[in-house]
Amino acid sequence: MSDSPIVIVGALADPHARAIYEGVRARGCEPVVLDAQRFPEDLPIALGEAPDAVVIEGRRVGRPASVYVRSLYQSPAAYGVDADEAMKEDWRRTTLAFRERSTLLSAILLRWEALGSATYNPTSLSHNITKPFQLTLLQAAGLPVPATLWSNDPAAVRAFCSEHEAVYKPVAGGAATRKVEAKDLTDERLGKLQAAPVCFQELLPGDDVRVYVIDGRVVCALRIVTDAIDFRQHEQRIEAIALDDQVARECVRAAEVIGLRYTGMDIKADRHGRYKILELNPSAMFLGFEQRAGVDIRGPLCDALVAHRSA
Ligand code: ADP
Ligand code: MG
Ligand code: MG
């Protein structure tokens, strides 16, 4: 085995980062933790100009064998970040400080990628994750995606919604998916698009399925049984299912097209029962799904991280 460490990027107070930390330790490796929540208040980091000159808490990390990226907690609005007080006091300074911090931390992850560390998942792919780009990459690769419009243009939205029974949801996230009703297409309501663009999408009325792919293999597929359009907080039951070979191949191909070693992707069936890809999440949560469906996702993920030690 090499001395190259396995690095966990995330706070141990974050249950997902902790689960991977414990899983890697249970496999006999002591991971290095880059706890981005402790930086810069409480975590000393020093970077030099050489790619591998990264010293965290006095330890020169060198070239990690593999890296699990839970989160860099990069924005004041990110999960696990509490910047309310600082933002109230001075939002300009706080925003700038977040940028300084996230610029340095991202550079560390980019260096490790450049040094050849197997990264779950690469920061350099953040553009591919952006949904209006992600779906177009999938579409261009010949994969099934729903008809979609991202827009602030009332005329374009009306035209789209006259062609499709549609839902609307945020471009980047932060709100639930809702069905487009006639009242959503009034001048007053569409005038709100001046504040922010919105994603309009063909309504997929069929099964909601979450598929986990690790290193080119479907680890499990879970069907979420619910009556709500947006399944979150409305799950009635989650059950492991077997995917058709063709759907499984499409999921593996999608992860490859976007460039993800690990993903939890959401697919949903149209009215003909044909699955279309809604999104691939780069840092997909897995604990709730494991618990409710009785599947193992962290095991294969930890195995994958540890396997690079002997590579
Ligand atoms: P997020 O990143 O917020 O999870 P998704 O695109 O996965 O965004 O949408 C969240 C959920 O909303 C989906 O899992 C699904 O239940 C529902 N949803 C999203 N798009 C559609 C759609 N086109 N038709 C029906 N339901 C949808
Ligand atoms: Mg989703
Ligand atoms: Mg998502």
Short mmCIF file of N, CA, C and O and ligand atoms in Angstrom, two decimals, residues 131 210 231-232 264-266 278-279 281, ligand 2:
data_model
loop_
_atom_site.label_atom_id
_atom_site.label_comp_id
_atom_site.label_asym_id
_atom_site.label_seq_id
_atom_site.Cartn_x
_atom_site.Cartn_y
_atom_site.Cartn_z
N LYS A 131 -27.48 22.99 -13.88
CA LYS A 131 -28.53 22.24 -14.57
C LYS A 131 -28.79 22.62 -16.03
O LYS A 131 -28.93 21.73 -16.87
N ARG A 210 -34.47 7.07 -7.79
CA ARG A 210 -33.13 7.58 -7.49
C ARG A 210 -32.14 6.45 -7.81
O ARG A 210 -32.31 5.32 -7.35
N PHE A 231 -41.12 14.80 -4.55
CA PHE A 231 -41.19 13.73 -3.56
C PHE A 231 -40.61 14.11 -2.20
O PHE A 231 -40.92 13.51 -1.20
N ARG A 232 -39.74 15.14 -2.16
CA ARG A 232 -39.08 15.41 -0.90
C ARG A 232 -40.07 15.78 0.19
O ARG A 232 -40.99 16.56 -0.04
N GLY A 264 -25.87 10.38 -7.30
CA GLY A 264 -27.25 9.95 -7.06
C GLY A 264 -28.06 10.73 -8.06
O GLY A 264 -28.13 11.95 -7.98
N MET A 265 -28.62 10.02 -9.04
CA MET A 265 -29.35 10.74 -10.09
C MET A 265 -30.85 10.51 -9.95
O MET A 265 -31.29 9.48 -9.46
N ASP A 266 -31.61 11.52 -10.36
CA ASP A 266 -33.07 11.41 -10.32
C ASP A 266 -33.58 11.18 -11.73
O ASP A 266 -33.29 11.97 -12.64
N LEU A 278 -33.78 13.66 -14.83
CA LEU A 278 -34.01 15.00 -14.27
C LEU A 278 -32.70 15.66 -13.89
O LEU A 278 -32.49 16.84 -14.14
N GLU A 279 -31.82 14.91 -13.24
CA GLU A 279 -30.56 15.53 -12.81
C GLU A 279 -29.62 14.49 -12.23
O GLU A 279 -30.03 13.43 -11.77
N ASN A 281 -26.80 14.45 -9.21
CA ASN A 281 -26.27 15.21 -8.08
C ASN A 281 -24.84 14.78 -7.80
O ASN A 281 -24.56 13.58 -7.69
MG MG B 2 -33.35 15.92 -7.31
#
